[in-house]
Amino acid sequence: MSLLAMIKPKGPSGFGYGSTAEDVTAGLSLNGKTYLLTGCNSGLGLETLRVLALRGAHVISAARILERAQAACASIKGLTTPVACELAEPASVRACVATVKRLNIPIDGIICNAGIMALPKLNRAYGYELQFFTNHIGHFILVTGLIDALAADARVTVLSSRAHESAPKGGIEFDNLSGEKGYSAWRAYGQSKFANLLFAKELARRFSGTARAANALHPGVIFDTNLKRSMNVPRVIFDPIVTLSNLLVLKTIPQGAATQCYVATNRALAAVSGQYFADCNIAKPRADAEDPLLARRLWDVTEKIAVA
Ligand SMILES: NC(=O)c1ccc[n+]([C@@H]2O[C@H](COP(=O)([O-])OP(=O)(O)OC[C@H]3O[C@@H](n4cnc5c(N)ncnc54)[C@H](OP(=O)(O)O)[C@@H]3O)[C@@H](O)[C@H]2O)c1
């Protein structure tokens, strides 16, 4: 545990920077609950899978390919159903939706956890910048495809990031979703995480008047996951920085998975929707991420991309 995690005080929820996924679900029975989790095979997703299953939940565990989902499920104890879901391939996402619907079980929560970060060069899927497509469009197709399968009080929990603050001015460059008018790895990652946040906000608005909820979150900064795999930093430079940062300020994977486990399952949050969380407490996103018109515009644009 880092020095910061040891000394930073807990927030109003009773949890904080140093809380782990096991801490925030201690004493909670998730028997009879079913969650769909993306990116189940690595980092925060694998820890979320382990802890939700430990508390008795049935976790429908999605990875890019079925073998990775199966391996992740085999590595932990509990009730799981492995499924394939390649988020950058709409046909795969729709096949996942169909598979989940065939299970014919109400889904108590979807945790949109999978993601890619800061690809050094511009990559595209179907003409759109790949981080935007994977992190946002893929999850949009998945969640909207499963609305009918959601339990009456289901929660959709979307992994955003504090990196949403490095999204371009205005949040989303609607005239540059392909990246052809300029690409920066971190700006594009920021935009995709800004889109994740707007998606949760607009979904929450559409859920209003029901017992369903949608929220977004920043899990903290955790260097021990595979997220940094695309960054071209030589290990000889990166490894000492990671070691020192882990000691001083960073979160461990169990701490990083805490906020999503908390937001997805904590009973006190039953009526909380449309919020952005960090360190297991409500936090403030960049001001323009609170703009309902922007969230609605992104939804409309995404819907058109998703059906094309
Ligand atoms: N770690 C941090 O410091 C941090 C900070 C802020 C936000 N986050 C967010 O936290 C989430 C989890 O990240 P992590 O740190 O646990 O990273 P990770 O270890 O790299 O896990 C990412 C997961 O997403 C999956 N994934 C990537 N591309 C996919 C695609 N096209 N289709 C389906 N699945 C795909 C990966 O599958 P493969 O293994 O098959 O590639 C992996 O299971 C991400 O959304 C990330 O943006 C992380």
Coordinates of C-alpha atoms and ligand atoms in Angstrom, one line a residue:
M1 CA 0.0 0.0 0.0
S2 CA 1.3 3.5 -0.8
L3 CA 2.1 6.1 1.7
L4 CA -0.8 8.3 0.4
A5 CA -3.3 5.4 0.7
M6 CA -2.2 5.0 4.4
I7 CA -2.6 8.6 5.3
K8 CA -5.5 10.0 3.2
P9 CA -8.6 10.3 5.2
K10 CA -11.8 8.4 4.3
G11 CA -14.7 10.3 2.8
P12 CA -18.4 10.7 3.8
S13 CA -19.1 7.2 2.5
G14 CA -16.8 5.7 5.2
F15 CA -14.5 4.5 2.4
G16 CA -11.6 6.3 0.7
Y17 CA -8.4 6.2 -1.2
G18 CA -7.0 3.2 0.7
S19 CA -10.2 1.1 0.7
T20 CA -10.1 -2.2 -1.3
A21 CA -12.8 -4.0 -3.2
E22 CA -13.1 -6.5 -0.4
D23 CA -13.4 -3.6 2.2
V24 CA -16.3 -2.0 0.4
T25 CA -18.2 -5.2 0.0
A26 CA -17.5 -6.7 3.4
G27 CA -20.6 -8.2 5.0
L28 CA -22.6 -7.8 1.7
S29 CA -24.4 -10.9 0.3
L30 CA -24.8 -10.7 -3.5
N31 CA -26.4 -14.2 -3.6
G32 CA -29.0 -14.2 -6.4
K33 CA -27.6 -11.1 -8.1
T34 CA -26.2 -11.2 -11.6
Y35 CA -23.6 -8.7 -13.0
L36 CA -22.2 -8.3 -16.5
L37 CA -18.6 -7.2 -16.4
T38 CA -16.4 -6.2 -19.4
G39 CA -12.7 -6.6 -19.4
C40 CA -12.9 -9.5 -16.8
N41 CA -9.5 -11.0 -17.6
S42 CA -7.1 -8.3 -16.5
G43 CA -6.3 -5.6 -13.9
L44 CA -9.3 -4.0 -12.2
G45 CA -11.8 -6.2 -14.1
L46 CA -10.2 -9.5 -12.8
E47 CA -10.2 -8.2 -9.2
T48 CA -13.9 -7.0 -9.6
L49 CA -14.8 -10.4 -10.9
R50 CA -13.0 -12.1 -8.0
V51 CA -14.7 -10.0 -5.4
L52 CA -18.2 -9.9 -6.7
A53 CA -18.1 -13.7 -7.1
L54 CA -16.6 -14.0 -3.6
R55 CA -19.7 -12.1 -2.3
G56 CA -22.0 -14.6 -4.0
A57 CA -22.9 -12.8 -7.2
H58 CA -23.2 -14.6 -10.6
V59 CA -20.8 -12.7 -12.8
I60 CA -21.3 -12.9 -16.6
S61 CA -17.7 -12.3 -17.5
A62 CA -16.8 -10.7 -20.8
A63 CA -13.4 -10.6 -22.5
R64 CA -12.4 -10.0 -26.1
I65 CA -12.3 -13.7 -26.8
L66 CA -14.1 -16.5 -25.1
E67 CA -10.9 -18.3 -24.1
R68 CA -9.7 -15.3 -22.1
A69 CA -13.0 -15.0 -20.3
Q70 CA -12.9 -18.8 -19.6
A71 CA -9.4 -18.5 -18.2
A72 CA -10.4 -15.6 -16.0
C73 CA -13.4 -17.4 -14.6
A74 CA -11.3 -20.6 -14.0
S75 CA -8.8 -18.5 -12.0
I76 CA -11.3 -17.5 -9.3
K77 CA -13.9 -19.1 -7.1
G78 CA -17.7 -18.6 -7.6
L79 CA -20.5 -18.6 -10.1
T80 CA -19.5 -17.2 -13.5
T81 CA -20.5 -17.4 -17.1
P82 CA -17.7 -16.5 -19.5
V83 CA -18.7 -14.7 -22.7
A84 CA -16.9 -13.2 -25.7
C85 CA -17.2 -9.4 -26.3
E86 CA -14.8 -7.6 -28.6
L87 CA -15.9 -4.0 -28.0
A88 CA -14.3 -2.7 -31.2
E89 CA -16.4 -5.1 -33.3
P90 CA -20.1 -4.4 -33.2
A91 CA -21.0 -7.9 -34.4
S92 CA -19.2 -9.4 -31.4
V93 CA -20.9 -7.0 -29.0
R94 CA -24.3 -7.8 -30.5
A95 CA -23.5 -11.5 -30.3
C96 CA -22.7 -10.9 -26.6
V97 CA -26.0 -9.2 -26.1
A98 CA -27.8 -12.1 -27.7
T99 CA -25.9 -14.6 -25.5
V100 CA -26.7 -12.7 -22.3
K101 CA -30.4 -12.4 -23.3
R102 CA -30.5 -16.1 -23.9
L103 CA -29.5 -16.7 -20.3
N104 CA -32.9 -15.2 -19.5
I105 CA -31.8 -13.8 -16.1
P106 CA -32.5 -10.2 -15.0
I107 CA -29.2 -8.3 -15.0
D108 CA -28.7 -6.5 -11.7
G109 CA -25.8 -4.5 -13.0
I110 CA -23.5 -3.9 -15.9
I111 CA -19.9 -2.8 -15.1
C112 CA -18.4 -1.2 -18.2
N113 CA -14.8 -1.7 -17.2
A114 CA -12.8 -2.7 -20.3
G115 CA -10.7 0.0 -21.9
I116 CA -7.6 0.9 -23.8
M117 CA -5.4 3.9 -23.1
A118 CA -3.2 6.3 -25.0
L119 CA -2.4 4.5 -28.2
P120 CA 0.7 6.2 -29.5
K121 CA -0.5 6.2 -33.1
L122 CA -3.9 6.9 -34.6
N123 CA -5.8 3.6 -35.0
R124 CA -9.4 3.3 -36.2
A125 CA -12.4 1.0 -36.1
Y126 CA -15.0 1.6 -38.7
G127 CA -13.5 5.0 -39.4
Y128 CA -13.6 6.2 -35.8
E129 CA -10.6 6.7 -33.5
L130 CA -10.1 3.4 -31.7
Q131 CA -10.2 4.5 -28.1
F132 CA -13.4 6.3 -28.7
F133 CA -14.8 3.3 -30.5
T134 CA -13.7 0.7 -28.0
N135 CA -14.2 2.6 -24.7
H136 CA -17.4 4.4 -25.6
I137 CA -19.2 3.0 -28.7
G138 CA -18.7 -0.6 -27.8
H139 CA -20.1 -0.1 -24.4
F140 CA -23.0 1.9 -25.7
I141 CA -24.0 -0.9 -28.1
L142 CA -23.7 -3.4 -25.2
V143 CA -25.7 -1.5 -22.6
T144 CA -28.4 -0.2 -24.9
G145 CA -28.8 -3.7 -26.3
L146 CA -29.4 -5.0 -22.9
I147 CA -31.9 -2.4 -21.5
D148 CA -34.8 -4.9 -21.7
A149 CA -32.7 -7.5 -19.8
L150 CA -32.0 -5.2 -16.9
A151 CA -33.6 -5.8 -13.5
A152 CA -36.0 -3.0 -12.3
D153 CA -33.4 -1.7 -10.0
A154 CA -30.3 -2.4 -12.1
R155 CA -27.2 -0.2 -12.0
V156 CA -24.9 0.6 -14.9
T157 CA -21.5 1.5 -13.7
V158 CA -19.1 3.1 -16.3
L159 CA -15.4 3.3 -15.9
S160 CA -14.4 6.9 -16.8
S161 CA -11.1 8.4 -15.5
R162 CA -9.8 11.6 -14.2
A163 CA -8.1 11.7 -17.6
H164 CA -11.5 12.9 -18.9
E165 CA -10.2 16.3 -17.8
S166 CA -7.7 16.1 -20.7
A167 CA -10.4 15.8 -23.3
P168 CA -10.4 18.5 -25.9
K169 CA -12.1 21.9 -25.3
G170 CA -15.8 21.3 -25.5
G171 CA -15.3 17.7 -24.4
I172 CA -16.0 15.9 -27.7
E173 CA -14.6 16.9 -31.1
F174 CA -17.7 15.9 -33.0
D175 CA -16.0 17.0 -36.3
N176 CA -12.9 14.9 -35.6
L177 CA -14.2 11.5 -34.3
S178 CA -12.0 9.9 -36.9
G179 CA -8.9 11.6 -35.7
E180 CA -8.0 12.8 -39.2
K181 CA -7.9 16.5 -38.2
G182 CA -5.3 15.8 -35.5
Y183 CA -4.5 13.1 -33.0
S184 CA -2.9 13.1 -29.6
A185 CA -2.8 9.9 -27.6
W186 CA -3.8 11.4 -24.3
R187 CA -6.3 13.8 -25.6
A188 CA -8.0 11.0 -27.5
Y189 CA -8.0 8.8 -24.3
G190 CA -9.4 11.8 -22.4
Q191 CA -12.1 12.2 -25.0
S192 CA -13.1 8.6 -24.7
K193 CA -13.3 8.8 -20.9
F194 CA -15.2 12.1 -21.2
A195 CA -17.7 10.2 -23.5
N196 CA -17.9 7.4 -20.9
L197 CA -18.9 10.1 -18.3
L198 CA -21.5 11.7 -20.6
F199 CA -22.9 8.3 -21.5
A200 CA -23.5 7.5 -17.8
K201 CA -25.1 11.0 -17.2
E202 CA -27.5 10.7 -20.2
L203 CA -28.4 7.1 -19.3
A204 CA -29.2 8.2 -15.8
R205 CA -31.5 10.9 -17.2
R206 CA -33.2 8.3 -19.3
F207 CA -33.6 6.1 -16.2
S208 CA -35.1 8.9 -14.2
G209 CA -38.5 8.0 -12.7
T210 CA -37.4 4.3 -12.5
A211 CA -35.3 2.5 -9.8
R212 CA -32.5 2.0 -12.3
A213 CA -29.3 4.0 -12.0
A214 CA -26.2 4.9 -14.0
N215 CA -23.0 6.3 -12.6
A216 CA -19.4 6.9 -13.8
L217 CA -16.2 6.8 -11.9
H218 CA -12.5 7.3 -11.7
P219 CA -10.8 4.2 -10.1
G220 CA -7.6 6.0 -9.1
V221 CA -4.2 5.6 -10.7
I222 CA -3.0 2.0 -10.7
F223 CA 0.2 1.2 -12.6
D224 CA 0.1 -2.5 -11.9
T225 CA -2.6 -3.3 -14.5
N226 CA -2.0 -3.9 -18.2
L227 CA -3.5 -0.5 -19.2
K228 CA 0.0 1.0 -19.9
R229 CA 0.8 -1.7 -22.4
S230 CA 0.5 0.7 -25.4
M231 CA 2.7 3.3 -23.9
N232 CA 6.1 3.3 -25.6
V233 CA 8.2 4.0 -22.5
P234 CA 11.4 1.9 -22.1
R235 CA 11.2 -0.4 -19.1
V236 CA 14.5 0.8 -17.8
I237 CA 12.9 4.3 -17.3
F238 CA 9.4 3.1 -16.5
D239 CA 10.1 0.4 -13.9
P240 CA 11.9 2.6 -11.3
I241 CA 9.2 5.3 -11.7
V242 CA 6.5 2.6 -11.1
T243 CA 8.3 1.2 -8.0
L244 CA 8.7 4.6 -6.4
S245 CA 5.2 5.8 -7.3
N246 CA 3.7 2.5 -6.0
L247 CA 5.4 3.3 -2.7
L248 CA 4.4 6.9 -2.5
V249 CA 1.1 7.6 -4.1
L250 CA -0.5 4.9 -6.3
K251 CA -3.3 2.5 -5.7
T252 CA -2.9 -1.3 -5.7
I253 CA -5.3 -3.3 -7.9
P254 CA -7.6 -4.2 -5.0
Q255 CA -7.8 -0.5 -4.1
G256 CA -8.3 0.4 -7.8
A257 CA -11.3 -2.0 -8.1
A258 CA -12.9 -0.6 -4.9
T259 CA -14.8 2.3 -6.4
Q260 CA -16.5 0.2 -9.1
C261 CA -17.5 -2.5 -6.6
Y262 CA -18.8 0.1 -4.3
V263 CA -20.8 2.0 -6.9
A264 CA -22.2 -1.2 -8.4
T265 CA -23.3 -2.9 -5.2
N266 CA -23.5 -0.6 -2.1
R267 CA -27.1 -0.5 -0.8
A268 CA -26.8 3.1 0.4
L269 CA -26.5 4.1 -3.3
A270 CA -29.9 2.7 -4.4
A271 CA -31.2 6.1 -5.3
V272 CA -28.0 7.7 -6.5
S273 CA -27.8 8.1 -10.2
G274 CA -26.0 10.4 -12.7
Q275 CA -23.0 10.9 -10.4
Y276 CA -19.3 10.7 -10.9
F277 CA -17.3 8.9 -8.1
A278 CA -13.7 8.8 -7.1
D279 CA -12.2 7.0 -4.1
C280 CA -15.6 5.5 -3.3
N281 CA -17.2 9.0 -2.8
I282 CA -19.1 11.4 -5.1
A283 CA -16.6 13.7 -6.9
K284 CA -16.8 16.7 -9.2
P285 CA -16.0 16.1 -12.9
R286 CA -14.9 18.8 -15.3
A287 CA -17.7 21.4 -15.5
D288 CA -18.6 20.7 -19.1
A289 CA -19.1 17.0 -18.4
E290 CA -22.2 18.1 -16.4
D291 CA -23.8 19.6 -19.5
P292 CA -27.0 17.7 -20.3
L293 CA -27.2 19.1 -23.8
L294 CA -23.7 17.8 -24.6
A295 CA -24.6 14.4 -23.1
R296 CA -27.8 14.2 -25.3
R297 CA -25.9 15.2 -28.4
L298 CA -23.3 12.5 -27.8
W299 CA -26.0 10.0 -27.3
D300 CA -27.7 11.0 -30.6
V301 CA -24.4 10.9 -32.5
T302 CA -23.5 7.5 -30.9
E303 CA -26.8 6.0 -31.8
K304 CA -26.3 6.8 -35.4
I305 CA -22.8 5.4 -35.4
A306 CA -24.1 2.2 -33.6
V307 CA -26.7 1.5 -36.2
A308 CA -24.6 2.3 -39.3
Ligands
LIG1 N1 -5.3 1.6 -14.3 C1 -5.5 2.9 -14.1 O1 -4.7 3.7 -13.6 C2 -6.8 3.5 -14.6 C3 -7.1 4.9 -14.3 C4 -8.3 5.5 -14.7 C5 -9.2 4.7 -15.4 N2 -8.9 3.4 -15.7 C6 -9.9 2.6 -16.4 O2 -10.1 1.3 -15.8 C7 -10.5 0.3 -16.7 C8 -9.8 -0.9 -16.5 O3 -8.4 -0.7 -16.8 P1 -7.2 -1.6 -16.2 O4 -6.3 -0.6 -15.6 O5 -7.7 -2.7 -15.4 O6 -6.5 -2.1 -17.5 P2 -6.2 -3.5 -18.1 O7 -5.5 -4.4 -17.1 O8 -5.5 -3.2 -19.4 O9 -7.6 -4.1 -18.4 C9 -8.4 -3.6 -19.5 C10 -9.3 -4.7 -19.9 O10 -10.1 -4.2 -21.1 C11 -10.0 -5.2 -22.1 N3 -10.2 -4.6 -23.4 C12 -9.3 -3.8 -24.0 N4 -9.7 -3.6 -25.3 C13 -10.9 -4.3 -25.5 C14 -11.7 -4.6 -26.5 N5 -11.5 -4.0 -27.7 N6 -12.8 -5.4 -26.4 C15 -13.0 -6.0 -25.2 N7 -12.2 -5.8 -24.1 C16 -11.1 -5.0 -24.3 C17 -8.7 -5.9 -21.9 O11 -8.7 -7.1 -22.6 P3 -7.3 -7.8 -23.1 O12 -6.5 -8.2 -21.9 O13 -7.7 -8.9 -24.0 O14 -6.6 -6.7 -23.9 C18 -8.7 -6.0 -20.4 O15 -9.5 -7.1 -20.0 C19 -10.3 1.0 -18.1 O16 -11.6 1.4 -18.6 C20 -9.5 2.2 -17.8 O17 -9.7 3.2 -18.7 C21 -7.8 2.8 -15.2

